[in-house]
mmCIF file of C-alpha atoms in Angstrom:
data_model
loop_
_atom_site.group_PDB
_atom_site.id
_atom_site.type_symbol
_atom_site.label_atom_id
_atom_site.label_comp_id
_atom_site.label_asym_id
_atom_site.label_seq_id
_atom_site.Cartn_x
_atom_site.Cartn_y
_atom_site.Cartn_z
ATOM 1 C CA MET A 1 256.407 19.791 -13.665
ATOM 2 C CA LYS A 2 256.129 16.094 -14.517
ATOM 3 C CA LEU A 3 254.894 14.069 -11.543
ATOM 4 C CA ILE A 4 255.014 10.278 -11.897
ATOM 5 C CA ALA A 5 252.866 9.126 -9.009
ATOM 6 C CA ASP A 6 251.997 5.816 -7.419
ATOM 7 C CA LEU A 7 249.142 6.843 -5.146
ATOM 8 C CA GLN A 8 248.363 3.563 -3.397
ATOM 9 C CA ILE A 9 250.905 1.505 -1.486
ATOM 10 C CA HIS A 10 251.126 -0.185 1.912
ATOM 11 C CA SER A 11 253.450 -0.142 4.903
ATOM 12 C CA ARG A 12 254.870 -3.146 6.733
ATOM 13 C CA PHE A 13 251.945 -2.827 9.164
ATOM 14 C CA SER A 14 249.457 -4.190 6.620
ATOM 15 C CA ARG A 15 248.829 -7.911 6.251
ATOM 16 C CA ALA A 16 250.973 -9.842 3.754
ATOM 17 C CA THR A 17 253.539 -7.079 3.284
ATOM 18 C CA SER A 18 257.331 -7.024 3.409
ATOM 19 C CA SER A 19 258.787 -6.565 6.894
ATOM 20 C CA SER A 20 261.353 -4.207 5.307
ATOM 21 C CA LEU A 21 258.709 -1.879 3.921
ATOM 22 C CA ASN A 22 259.849 1.454 5.331
ATOM 23 C CA LEU A 23 260.134 4.984 3.952
ATOM 24 C CA SER A 24 263.830 4.635 3.189
ATOM 25 C CA ASN A 25 263.331 1.565 0.979
ATOM 26 C CA LEU A 26 260.238 3.036 -0.652
ATOM 27 C CA GLU A 27 262.157 6.167 -1.605
ATOM 28 C CA LYS A 28 265.199 4.220 -2.827
ATOM 29 C CA TYR A 29 263.288 1.951 -5.169
ATOM 30 C CA ALA A 30 260.843 4.636 -6.275
ATOM 31 C CA LYS A 31 263.821 6.609 -7.615
ATOM 32 C CA ILE A 32 265.211 3.503 -9.339
ATOM 33 C CA LYS A 33 261.806 2.909 -10.898
ATOM 34 C CA GLY A 34 261.453 6.517 -12.087
ATOM 35 C CA LEU A 35 258.687 7.592 -9.704
ATOM 36 C CA ASN A 36 258.882 10.964 -7.949
ATOM 37 C CA LEU A 37 255.658 10.948 -5.871
ATOM 38 C CA LEU A 38 254.373 8.167 -3.608
ATOM 39 C CA GLY A 39 251.347 7.710 -1.425
ATOM 40 C CA THR A 40 252.443 7.106 2.139
ATOM 41 C CA GLY A 41 250.145 4.136 2.646
ATOM 42 C CA ASP A 42 248.396 3.199 5.895
ATOM 43 C CA PHE A 43 248.074 6.598 7.587
ATOM 44 C CA THR A 44 245.476 5.085 9.932
ATOM 45 C CA HIS A 45 248.027 2.845 11.667
ATOM 46 C CA PRO A 46 249.413 4.580 14.799
ATOM 47 C CA LYS A 47 252.966 3.204 14.538
ATOM 48 C CA TRP A 48 253.285 4.001 10.832
ATOM 49 C CA LEU A 49 251.757 7.442 11.357
ATOM 50 C CA ALA A 50 254.397 8.140 14.034
ATOM 51 C CA GLU A 51 257.126 7.238 11.522
ATOM 52 C CA LEU A 52 255.546 9.464 8.878
ATOM 53 C CA LYS A 53 255.471 12.399 11.288
ATOM 54 C CA ASN A 54 259.090 11.812 12.224
ATOM 55 C CA GLU A 55 260.406 11.356 8.681
ATOM 56 C CA LEU A 56 258.284 13.703 6.539
ATOM 57 C CA LYS A 57 258.064 17.476 6.553
ATOM 58 C CA GLU A 58 255.049 19.651 5.741
ATOM 59 C CA ASP A 59 255.432 22.984 3.955
ATOM 60 C CA GLY A 60 251.770 23.982 3.500
ATOM 61 C CA SER A 61 251.505 22.666 -0.068
ATOM 62 C CA GLY A 62 249.847 19.390 0.933
ATOM 63 C CA ILE A 63 252.747 17.443 -0.572
ATOM 64 C CA LEU A 64 255.208 16.220 2.048
ATOM 65 C CA THR A 65 258.958 15.743 1.626
ATOM 66 C CA SER A 66 261.438 13.323 3.135
ATOM 67 C CA LYS A 67 264.705 14.450 4.696
ATOM 68 C CA THR A 68 266.364 13.982 1.296
ATOM 69 C CA GLY A 69 263.627 15.830 -0.604
ATOM 70 C CA PHE A 70 261.532 12.971 -2.022
ATOM 71 C CA HIS A 71 257.801 13.675 -2.246
ATOM 72 C CA PHE A 72 254.884 11.879 -0.581
ATOM 73 C CA VAL A 73 251.143 12.455 -0.262
ATOM 74 C CA LEU A 74 249.227 11.208 2.777
ATOM 75 C CA GLN A 75 247.274 8.113 1.779
ATOM 76 C CA GLY A 76 245.442 5.254 3.429
ATOM 77 C CA GLU A 77 243.057 2.424 2.591
ATOM 78 C CA LEU A 78 239.983 1.146 4.427
ATOM 79 C CA SER A 79 238.026 -2.092 4.144
ATOM 80 C CA ASN A 80 234.275 -1.729 4.655
ATOM 81 C CA ILE A 81 232.341 -4.977 5.135
ATOM 82 C CA TYR A 82 228.597 -4.449 5.514
ATOM 83 C CA THR A 83 225.154 -5.293 4.137
ATOM 84 C CA GLN A 84 223.383 -3.068 1.638
ATOM 85 C CA ASP A 85 220.301 -3.762 -0.489
ATOM 86 C CA GLY A 86 220.075 -7.238 1.009
ATOM 87 C CA LYS A 87 223.565 -8.329 -0.016
ATOM 88 C CA ALA A 88 226.889 -8.629 1.795
ATOM 89 C CA ARG A 89 229.396 -6.047 0.514
ATOM 90 C CA ARG A 90 233.181 -5.890 0.832
ATOM 91 C CA ILE A 91 234.610 -2.648 -0.540
ATOM 92 C CA HIS A 92 238.139 -1.234 -0.277
ATOM 93 C CA THR A 93 238.520 2.525 -0.497
ATOM 94 C CA LEU A 94 241.562 4.740 -1.027
ATOM 95 C CA LEU A 95 241.812 7.991 0.942
ATOM 96 C CA LEU A 96 244.031 11.011 0.250
ATOM 97 C CA ALA A 97 244.428 13.937 2.647
ATOM 98 C CA ARG A 98 246.301 17.234 2.831
ATOM 99 C CA ASN A 99 248.093 17.230 6.203
ATOM 100 C CA PHE A 100 248.655 15.507 9.534
ATOM 101 C CA GLU A 101 246.047 17.648 11.300
ATOM 102 C CA ILE A 102 243.350 16.251 9.012
ATOM 103 C CA ILE A 103 244.725 12.718 9.434
ATOM 104 C CA GLU A 104 244.328 13.052 13.203
ATOM 105 C CA GLN A 105 240.673 14.026 12.701
ATOM 106 C CA ILE A 106 240.101 11.095 10.338
ATOM 107 C CA ASN A 107 241.627 8.647 12.792
ATOM 108 C CA ALA A 108 239.679 10.090 15.726
ATOM 109 C CA ALA A 109 236.423 9.599 13.807
ATOM 110 C CA LEU A 110 237.367 6.050 12.797
ATOM 111 C CA LEU A 111 238.322 5.121 16.357
ATOM 112 C CA LYS A 112 234.685 5.686 17.332
ATOM 113 C CA LYS A 113 233.838 2.856 14.918
ATOM 114 C CA GLY A 114 236.611 0.367 15.683
ATOM 115 C CA ARG A 115 240.329 -0.286 16.127
ATOM 116 C CA LEU A 116 243.193 1.034 13.999
ATOM 117 C CA ASP A 117 246.200 -0.672 15.560
ATOM 118 C CA TYR A 118 245.889 -4.253 14.260
ATOM 119 C CA ASP A 119 246.340 -3.696 10.509
ATOM 120 C CA GLY A 120 247.407 -0.951 8.116
ATOM 121 C CA ARG A 121 244.162 -1.470 6.206
ATOM 122 C CA PRO A 122 241.563 -1.604 9.012
ATOM 123 C CA ILE A 123 238.137 -3.207 8.627
ATOM 124 C CA PHE A 124 234.882 -1.462 9.543
ATOM 125 C CA GLY A 125 231.244 -2.530 9.494
ATOM 126 C CA PHE A 126 229.678 0.679 8.204
ATOM 127 C CA SER A 127 228.779 1.503 4.596
ATOM 128 C CA CYS A 128 230.644 3.452 1.931
ATOM 129 C CA ILE A 129 227.818 5.991 2.108
ATOM 130 C CA GLU A 130 228.593 6.638 5.766
ATOM 131 C CA LEU A 131 232.330 6.702 5.014
ATOM 132 C CA VAL A 132 231.941 9.548 2.510
ATOM 133 C CA GLU A 133 229.656 11.452 4.862
ATOM 134 C CA MET A 134 232.202 11.077 7.673
ATOM 135 C CA MET A 135 235.125 12.240 5.530
ATOM 136 C CA LYS A 136 233.307 15.253 4.066
ATOM 137 C CA GLU A 137 232.280 16.418 7.530
ATOM 138 C CA ILE A 138 235.990 16.557 8.389
ATOM 139 C CA ASP A 139 237.279 18.171 5.184
ATOM 140 C CA ASP A 140 235.817 18.419 1.675
ATOM 141 C CA GLU A 141 239.328 17.982 0.255
ATOM 142 C CA ILE A 142 239.723 14.453 1.585
ATOM 143 C CA GLU A 143 239.572 12.425 -1.614
ATOM 144 C CA VAL A 144 237.588 9.181 -1.441
ATOM 145 C CA ILE A 145 238.399 6.795 -4.295
ATOM 146 C CA PRO A 146 237.071 3.240 -4.768
ATOM 147 C CA ALA A 147 240.215 1.086 -4.764
ATOM 148 C CA HIS A 148 240.985 -1.638 -7.359
ATOM 149 C CA ALA A 149 237.362 -1.299 -8.395
ATOM 150 C CA TRP A 150 237.028 -4.557 -10.347
ATOM 151 C CA THR A 151 238.646 -7.034 -7.938
ATOM 152 C CA PRO A 152 236.101 -9.845 -7.368
ATOM 153 C CA TRP A 153 236.330 -9.921 -3.586
ATOM 154 C CA TYR A 154 236.926 -6.325 -2.505
ATOM 155 C CA GLY A 155 236.157 -4.091 -5.475
ATOM 156 C CA LEU A 156 233.237 -1.740 -6.120
ATOM 157 C CA PHE A 157 232.340 -3.739 -9.262
ATOM 158 C CA GLY A 158 233.599 -7.064 -7.908
ATOM 159 C CA SER A 159 231.657 -10.170 -8.875
ATOM 160 C CA MET A 160 231.550 -11.515 -5.313
ATOM 161 C CA SER A 161 230.388 -8.564 -3.249
ATOM 162 C CA GLY A 162 230.239 -5.455 -5.385
ATOM 163 C CA PHE A 163 227.734 -3.235 -7.152
ATOM 164 C CA ASP A 164 226.848 -2.539 -10.785
ATOM 165 C CA SER A 165 227.472 1.215 -10.591
ATOM 166 C CA VAL A 166 229.136 3.905 -8.479
ATOM 167 C CA GLU A 167 225.702 5.369 -7.799
ATOM 168 C CA GLU A 168 224.346 2.057 -6.495
ATOM 169 C CA CYS A 169 227.206 1.871 -3.997
ATOM 170 C CA PHE A 170 227.338 5.467 -2.775
ATOM 171 C CA LYS A 171 223.721 6.528 -3.411
ATOM 172 C CA GLU A 172 223.304 10.303 -2.843
ATOM 173 C CA LYS A 173 226.982 10.583 -1.802
ATOM 174 C CA SER A 174 228.162 9.563 -5.277
ATOM 175 C CA LYS A 175 228.354 13.300 -6.090
ATOM 176 C CA HIS A 176 231.537 13.309 -3.968
ATOM 177 C CA ILE A 177 233.185 10.519 -5.985
ATOM 178 C CA TYR A 178 235.361 11.850 -8.813
ATOM 179 C CA ALA A 179 237.611 8.910 -9.646
ATOM 180 C CA ILE A 180 237.952 5.152 -9.438
ATOM 181 C CA GLU A 181 241.069 3.042 -9.368
ATOM 182 C CA THR A 182 240.961 0.517 -12.215
ATOM 183 C CA GLY A 183 243.126 -2.146 -10.538
ATOM 184 C CA LEU A 184 245.614 -4.591 -12.018
ATOM 185 C CA SER A 185 243.125 -6.799 -13.882
ATOM 186 C CA SER A 186 241.533 -4.027 -15.940
ATOM 187 C CA ASP A 187 242.836 -1.085 -17.933
ATOM 188 C CA PRO A 188 241.151 2.127 -19.138
ATOM 189 C CA ALA A 189 240.108 0.602 -22.485
ATOM 190 C CA MET A 190 238.012 -1.951 -20.629
ATOM 191 C CA ASN A 191 236.424 0.754 -18.466
ATOM 192 C CA TRP A 192 235.673 2.915 -21.517
ATOM 193 C CA ARG A 193 233.153 0.296 -22.620
ATOM 194 C CA ILE A 194 230.849 1.406 -19.781
ATOM 195 C CA SER A 195 229.316 4.794 -20.529
ATOM 196 C CA SER A 196 228.329 5.499 -16.902
ATOM 197 C CA LEU A 197 232.053 5.659 -16.031
ATOM 198 C CA ASP A 198 232.833 8.508 -18.457
ATOM 199 C CA LYS A 199 232.431 11.103 -15.714
ATOM 200 C CA TYR A 200 234.920 9.383 -13.420
ATOM 201 C CA THR A 201 238.672 9.827 -13.731
ATOM 202 C CA LEU A 202 240.472 6.492 -14.090
ATOM 203 C CA LEU A 203 243.451 6.245 -11.751
ATOM 204 C CA SER A 204 246.067 3.497 -11.708
ATOM 205 C CA SER A 205 248.178 2.538 -8.704
ATOM 206 C CA SER A 206 250.319 -0.434 -7.763
ATOM 207 C CA ASP A 207 248.723 -1.333 -4.401
ATOM 208 C CA ALA A 208 252.266 -2.524 -3.663
ATOM 209 C CA HIS A 209 252.889 -4.800 -0.688
ATOM 210 C CA SER A 210 256.664 -4.556 -1.147
ATOM 211 C CA PHE A 211 259.146 -2.003 -2.500
ATOM 212 C CA TRP A 212 260.641 -4.176 -5.261
ATOM 213 C CA PRO A 213 260.534 -2.519 -8.698
ATOM 214 C CA TRP A 214 258.384 -5.274 -10.219
ATOM 215 C CA ARG A 215 255.708 -4.283 -7.681
ATOM 216 C CA LEU A 216 256.187 -0.584 -6.851
ATOM 217 C CA GLY A 217 255.023 1.619 -9.730
ATOM 218 C CA ARG A 218 253.824 -1.312 -11.841
ATOM 219 C CA GLU A 219 250.828 0.986 -12.311
ATOM 220 C CA CYS A 220 251.081 4.749 -11.881
ATOM 221 C CA ASN A 221 249.834 8.157 -13.029
ATOM 222 C CA ILE A 222 251.668 10.901 -14.893
ATOM 223 C CA PHE A 223 250.631 14.485 -14.136
ATOM 224 C CA ASN A 224 251.872 17.790 -15.514
ATOM 225 C CA ILE A 225 251.296 19.790 -12.324
ATOM 226 C CA ASP A 226 253.236 21.480 -9.536
ATOM 227 C CA TRP A 227 254.040 19.971 -6.133
ATOM 228 C CA ASN A 228 250.715 20.983 -4.680
ATOM 229 C CA TYR A 229 247.776 19.033 -3.204
ATOM 230 C CA ASP A 230 245.256 21.439 -4.758
ATOM 231 C CA GLU A 231 246.655 20.781 -8.231
ATOM 232 C CA LEU A 232 246.685 17.036 -7.571
ATOM 233 C CA LEU A 233 243.000 17.247 -6.628
ATOM 234 C CA GLN A 234 242.230 19.168 -9.817
ATOM 235 C CA ALA A 235 244.011 16.513 -11.862
ATOM 236 C CA ILE A 236 241.981 13.790 -10.161
ATOM 237 C CA ARG A 237 238.648 15.597 -10.162
ATOM 238 C CA ASN A 238 238.792 17.453 -13.494
ATOM 239 C CA ARG A 239 241.713 15.738 -15.309
ATOM 240 C CA LYS A 240 243.501 19.081 -15.482
ATOM 241 C CA GLY A 241 247.161 18.290 -16.045
ATOM 242 C CA PHE A 242 246.533 14.530 -16.148
ATOM 243 C CA VAL A 243 248.841 13.288 -18.934
ATOM 244 C CA GLU A 244 248.477 9.479 -18.933
ATOM 245 C CA THR A 245 248.530 6.304 -16.874
ATOM 246 C CA ILE A 246 250.974 3.413 -16.941
ATOM 247 C CA GLU A 247 249.162 0.077 -16.733
ATOM 248 C CA MET A 248 250.022 -3.513 -16.209
ATOM 249 C CA TRP A 249 248.567 -5.637 -18.950
ATOM 250 C CA PRO A 250 245.164 -6.614 -17.478
ATOM 251 C CA HIS A 251 245.874 -10.179 -18.630
ATOM 252 C CA GLU A 252 248.688 -10.267 -16.062
ATOM 253 C CA GLY A 253 246.328 -9.366 -13.222
ATOM 254 C CA LYS A 254 245.277 -12.107 -10.821
ATOM 255 C CA TYR A 255 241.582 -11.845 -11.641
ATOM 256 C CA HIS A 256 241.405 -11.074 -15.351
ATOM 257 C CA TYR A 257 239.790 -14.291 -16.569
ATOM 258 C CA THR A 258 237.148 -16.423 -14.888
ATOM 259 C CA GLY A 259 238.430 -19.612 -13.304
ATOM 260 C CA HIS A 260 239.102 -21.961 -10.428
ATOM 261 C CA ARG A 261 242.672 -22.071 -9.168
ATOM 262 C CA ASN A 262 242.359 -25.386 -7.279
ATOM 263 C CA CYS A 263 241.236 -27.159 -10.448
ATOM 264 C CA ASP A 264 243.573 -25.302 -12.832
ATOM 265 C CA VAL A 265 240.590 -24.036 -14.821
ATOM 266 C CA CYS A 266 240.949 -20.690 -16.661
ATOM 267 C CA LEU A 267 238.223 -19.515 -19.054
ATOM 268 C CA SER A 268 237.425 -16.537 -21.257
ATOM 269 C CA PRO A 269 234.107 -14.773 -20.575
ATOM 270 C CA LYS A 270 232.522 -16.508 -23.572
ATOM 271 C CA ASP A 271 233.621 -19.980 -22.500
ATOM 272 C CA ALA A 272 232.679 -19.389 -18.854
ATOM 273 C CA LEU A 273 229.167 -18.335 -19.813
ATOM 274 C CA LYS A 274 228.734 -21.501 -21.883
ATOM 275 C CA ILE A 275 229.046 -23.582 -18.720
ATOM 276 C CA LYS A 276 227.148 -21.075 -16.560
ATOM 277 C CA ASN A 277 230.224 -20.263 -14.446
ATOM 278 C CA ILE A 278 230.365 -23.746 -12.930
ATOM 279 C CA CYS A 279 233.756 -25.449 -12.698
ATOM 280 C CA PRO A 280 233.813 -28.425 -15.126
ATOM 281 C CA LYS A 281 236.021 -30.397 -12.724
ATOM 282 C CA CYS A 282 234.615 -29.893 -9.215
ATOM 283 C CA ARG A 283 231.163 -28.483 -10.166
ATOM 284 C CA ARG A 284 231.554 -25.541 -7.795
ATOM 285 C CA PRO A 285 231.027 -21.889 -8.840
ATOM 286 C CA LEU A 286 233.961 -20.287 -10.647
ATOM 287 C CA THR A 287 235.461 -16.970 -9.542
ATOM 288 C CA VAL A 288 234.048 -14.594 -12.140
ATOM 289 C CA GLY A 289 236.894 -12.493 -13.482
ATOM 290 C CA VAL A 290 237.120 -8.846 -14.435
ATOM 291 C CA ALA A 291 236.888 -9.461 -18.196
ATOM 292 C CA GLN A 292 233.542 -11.183 -17.701
ATOM 293 C CA ARG A 293 232.220 -8.484 -15.354
ATOM 294 C CA VAL A 294 233.099 -5.860 -17.952
ATOM 295 C CA GLU A 295 231.214 -7.848 -20.599
ATOM 296 C CA ILE A 296 228.167 -7.987 -18.316
ATOM 297 C CA LEU A 297 228.125 -4.236 -17.631
ATOM 298 C CA ALA A 298 229.399 -2.939 -20.988
ATOM 299 C CA ASP A 299 227.104 -0.926 -23.243
ATOM 300 C CA ARG A 300 229.816 -0.195 -25.838
ATOM 301 C CA SER A 301 231.934 -2.305 -28.133
ATOM 302 C CA GLU A 302 235.689 -2.787 -27.752
ATOM 303 C CA GLY A 303 237.788 0.076 -29.110
ATOM 304 C CA PHE A 304 235.489 2.928 -28.076
ATOM 305 C CA VAL A 305 237.353 5.965 -26.679
ATOM 306 C CA PRO A 306 235.303 8.599 -24.796
ATOM 307 C CA LYS A 307 235.916 12.330 -25.167
ATOM 308 C CA ASN A 308 238.460 13.693 -22.684
ATOM 309 C CA ALA A 309 239.754 10.200 -21.922
ATOM 310 C CA VAL A 310 243.214 10.133 -20.354
ATOM 311 C CA PRO A 311 245.602 8.074 -22.544
ATOM 312 C CA PHE A 312 247.444 5.046 -21.190
ATOM 313 C CA LYS A 313 250.258 2.599 -21.934
ATOM 314 C CA ASN A 314 250.408 -1.076 -21.004
ATOM 315 C CA LEU A 315 253.799 -2.133 -19.695
ATOM 316 C CA ILE A 316 255.545 -5.176 -18.224
ATOM 317 C CA PRO A 317 258.080 -4.279 -15.467
ATOM 318 C CA LEU A 318 261.719 -4.458 -16.578
ATOM 319 C CA SER A 319 262.635 -7.133 -14.023
ATOM 320 C CA GLU A 320 259.932 -9.377 -15.471
ATOM 321 C CA VAL A 321 261.166 -8.776 -19.021
ATOM 322 C CA ILE A 322 264.706 -9.790 -18.027
ATOM 323 C CA ALA A 323 263.494 -12.787 -16.012
ATOM 324 C CA GLY A 324 261.167 -13.984 -18.755
ATOM 325 C CA THR A 325 263.864 -13.674 -21.396
ATOM 326 C CA THR A 326 266.643 -15.379 -19.438
ATOM 327 C CA GLY A 327 264.626 -18.000 -17.580
ATOM 328 C CA HIS A 328 265.879 -16.847 -14.173
ATOM 329 C CA ALA A 329 263.684 -15.931 -11.189
ATOM 330 C CA VAL A 330 262.690 -12.259 -11.044
ATOM 331 C CA SER A 331 264.551 -11.804 -7.745
ATOM 332 C CA SER A 332 267.659 -13.763 -8.781
ATOM 333 C CA LYS A 333 271.210 -12.396 -8.764
ATOM 334 C CA GLN A 334 271.408 -12.740 -12.569
ATOM 335 C CA VAL A 335 268.289 -10.603 -13.109
ATOM 336 C CA TRP A 336 269.410 -7.950 -10.597
ATOM 337 C CA GLU A 337 272.839 -7.685 -12.297
ATOM 338 C CA GLU A 338 271.238 -7.165 -15.698
ATOM 339 C CA TYR A 339 268.678 -4.774 -14.243
ATOM 340 C CA TYR A 340 271.324 -2.541 -12.648
ATOM 341 C CA ARG A 341 273.477 -2.650 -15.778
ATOM 342 C CA LEU A 342 270.591 -1.051 -17.668
ATOM 343 C CA ILE A 343 269.566 1.338 -14.871
ATOM 344 C CA ASN A 344 273.116 2.604 -14.412
ATOM 345 C CA GLU A 345 273.349 3.364 -18.129
ATOM 346 C CA PHE A 346 269.952 4.980 -18.725
ATOM 347 C CA GLY A 347 269.036 6.466 -15.324
ATOM 348 C CA ASN A 348 265.893 4.612 -14.180
ATOM 349 C CA GLU A 349 263.533 1.839 -15.229
ATOM 350 C CA PHE A 350 261.036 4.029 -17.062
ATOM 351 C CA GLU A 351 263.843 5.551 -19.120
ATOM 352 C CA VAL A 352 264.910 2.034 -20.154
ATOM 353 C CA LEU A 353 261.399 0.939 -21.011
ATOM 354 C CA PHE A 354 260.233 4.109 -22.803
ATOM 355 C CA GLU A 355 263.216 6.033 -24.101
ATOM 356 C CA ALA A 356 266.374 3.935 -24.473
ATOM 357 C CA ASP A 357 267.654 3.687 -28.049
ATOM 358 C CA GLU A 358 267.398 0.161 -29.463
ATOM 359 C CA ASN A 359 270.945 0.098 -30.839
ATOM 360 C CA LYS A 360 272.339 1.361 -27.551
ATOM 361 C CA LEU A 361 270.328 -1.240 -25.650
ATOM 362 C CA LYS A 362 271.974 -3.983 -27.722
ATOM 363 C CA LYS A 363 275.401 -2.684 -26.731
ATOM 364 C CA ILE A 364 274.520 -2.765 -23.021
ATOM 365 C CA THR A 365 272.529 -6.002 -22.770
ATOM 366 C CA SER A 366 271.869 -9.145 -24.818
ATOM 367 C CA GLU A 367 270.088 -8.897 -28.145
ATOM 368 C CA LYS A 368 267.197 -11.025 -26.835
ATOM 369 C CA ILE A 369 266.640 -8.776 -23.813
ATOM 370 C CA ALA A 370 266.909 -5.663 -25.998
ATOM 371 C CA ASP A 371 264.414 -7.123 -28.489
ATOM 372 C CA ASN A 372 261.927 -7.910 -25.715
ATOM 373 C CA ILE A 373 262.282 -4.427 -24.210
ATOM 374 C CA ILE A 374 261.320 -2.998 -27.596
ATOM 375 C CA LYS A 375 258.494 -5.530 -28.018
ATOM 376 C CA ASN A 376 257.253 -4.517 -24.571
ATOM 377 C CA ARG A 377 257.441 -0.839 -25.528
ATOM 378 C CA ASN A 378 255.430 -1.574 -28.671
ATOM 379 C CA GLN A 379 252.978 -3.736 -26.697
ATOM 380 C CA LYS A 380 253.749 -6.915 -28.643
ATOM 381 C CA ILE A 381 254.172 -9.419 -25.785
ATOM 382 C CA PRO A 382 251.383 -12.050 -25.554
ATOM 383 C CA PHE A 383 250.056 -13.495 -22.275
ATOM 384 C CA LYS A 384 248.578 -16.496 -20.557
ATOM 385 C CA PRO A 385 245.796 -14.674 -18.632
ATOM 386 C CA GLY A 386 245.574 -14.550 -14.846
ATOM 387 C CA TYR A 387 242.567 -15.986 -12.997
ATOM 388 C CA ASP A 388 241.230 -16.687 -9.490
ATOM 389 C CA GLY A 389 244.255 -15.268 -7.648
ATOM 390 C CA VAL A 390 246.895 -16.518 -10.115
ATOM 391 C CA TYR A 391 248.989 -13.896 -11.928
ATOM 392 C CA GLY A 392 249.010 -14.020 -15.715
ATOM 393 C CA VAL A 393 252.278 -14.911 -17.440
ATOM 394 C CA PRO A 394 253.916 -12.913 -20.255
ATOM 395 C CA ILE A 395 255.231 -15.166 -23.034
ATOM 396 C CA PHE A 396 258.714 -14.236 -24.212
ATOM 397 C CA ASP A 397 259.593 -17.564 -25.855
ATOM 398 C CA GLU A 398 258.300 -18.067 -29.407
ATOM 399 C CA LYS A 399 257.833 -21.849 -28.965
ATOM 400 C CA GLU A 400 255.824 -21.242 -25.791
ATOM 401 C CA GLU A 401 253.758 -18.631 -27.667
ATOM 402 C CA ILE A 402 252.880 -21.151 -30.416
ATOM 403 C CA LYS A 403 251.989 -23.772 -27.778
ATOM 404 C CA ASN A 404 249.777 -21.275 -25.950
ATOM 405 C CA LYS A 405 247.920 -20.365 -29.171
ATOM 406 C CA GLU A 406 247.309 -24.061 -29.894
ATOM 407 C CA GLU A 407 245.904 -24.593 -26.386
ATOM 408 C CA ASN A 408 243.526 -21.660 -26.801
#
């Protein structure tokens, strides 16, 4: 069974999320995207949990189904802000669990530490070490996964408040960590440069704050397993049945390069190090990006592939390809019309991006859009890299590509 899974999303009860983020919309756009398994998001929030219990059915497998048969796995995210080894830490962690009974135990334990009702991703002042200990006392099959591990502000390896290794963060509890989430600003190839990460499975999830198809499933995991929580755990812990991941280009992520958004300064790791990570305009410290953090921690050269590595593909969402080609906004009527023309012909977005015949594409859409879909499939689209909270920009126009090369 081919499961295409986005294992980290949010509900409308998290900060900065769409007010229309409900199960119905998540299911609708997941199907359009080509996903067939979603994390529920935010199982710690009491109002969202009540909706999950009302809308989803358990059958003992650990994978829940909606009233129309779409599949979900119970998932939440915590923010731990604390001091360890003399430094302030801010770490986000993804949690997966088997059933509502276990969720109730998780939430009861967390309520002893703070509130759950103010945000879908609640903040606590205890360490990641204590978090793992708490979860494992409840159920060994609760999966604890460092979320978007390289994000500067809230990632395990983040430049602002993170650590240099999984073991440094979790100490003796690191034996219970089997996977990390690579986040939008890194991909597996970047992580493969760090030998200490070979033992950890590299997961990719969208961390979507809305249900739109250029957000939902922009990163996801493909498993060849049955609809079963035990098999999902085996895929995560031992890579059994783990086929590949779909990745955003890390250059498109908001923290790929080092920079300073307010001063419009974006620098490669090499150039940032030349000026000692100080903004040349305002003389304040730059936000050190993921590419530079990887360079600092790497003990391998680019191109190294570890044994038993799970393959991956970099991909730009179809809506962005259409928008970038036509010059219209990604949410515009023109882009939606073109998007649905392709989806209605080929079935879902992933079918368009991966499988659609080039000649048939040119009969359905414009030659330029068809050409860029194929370029995207063959990973031939260049980028202006993201930095300091600014998304990177794919370059679909040849004149813009030449200009960008001249500037760099």
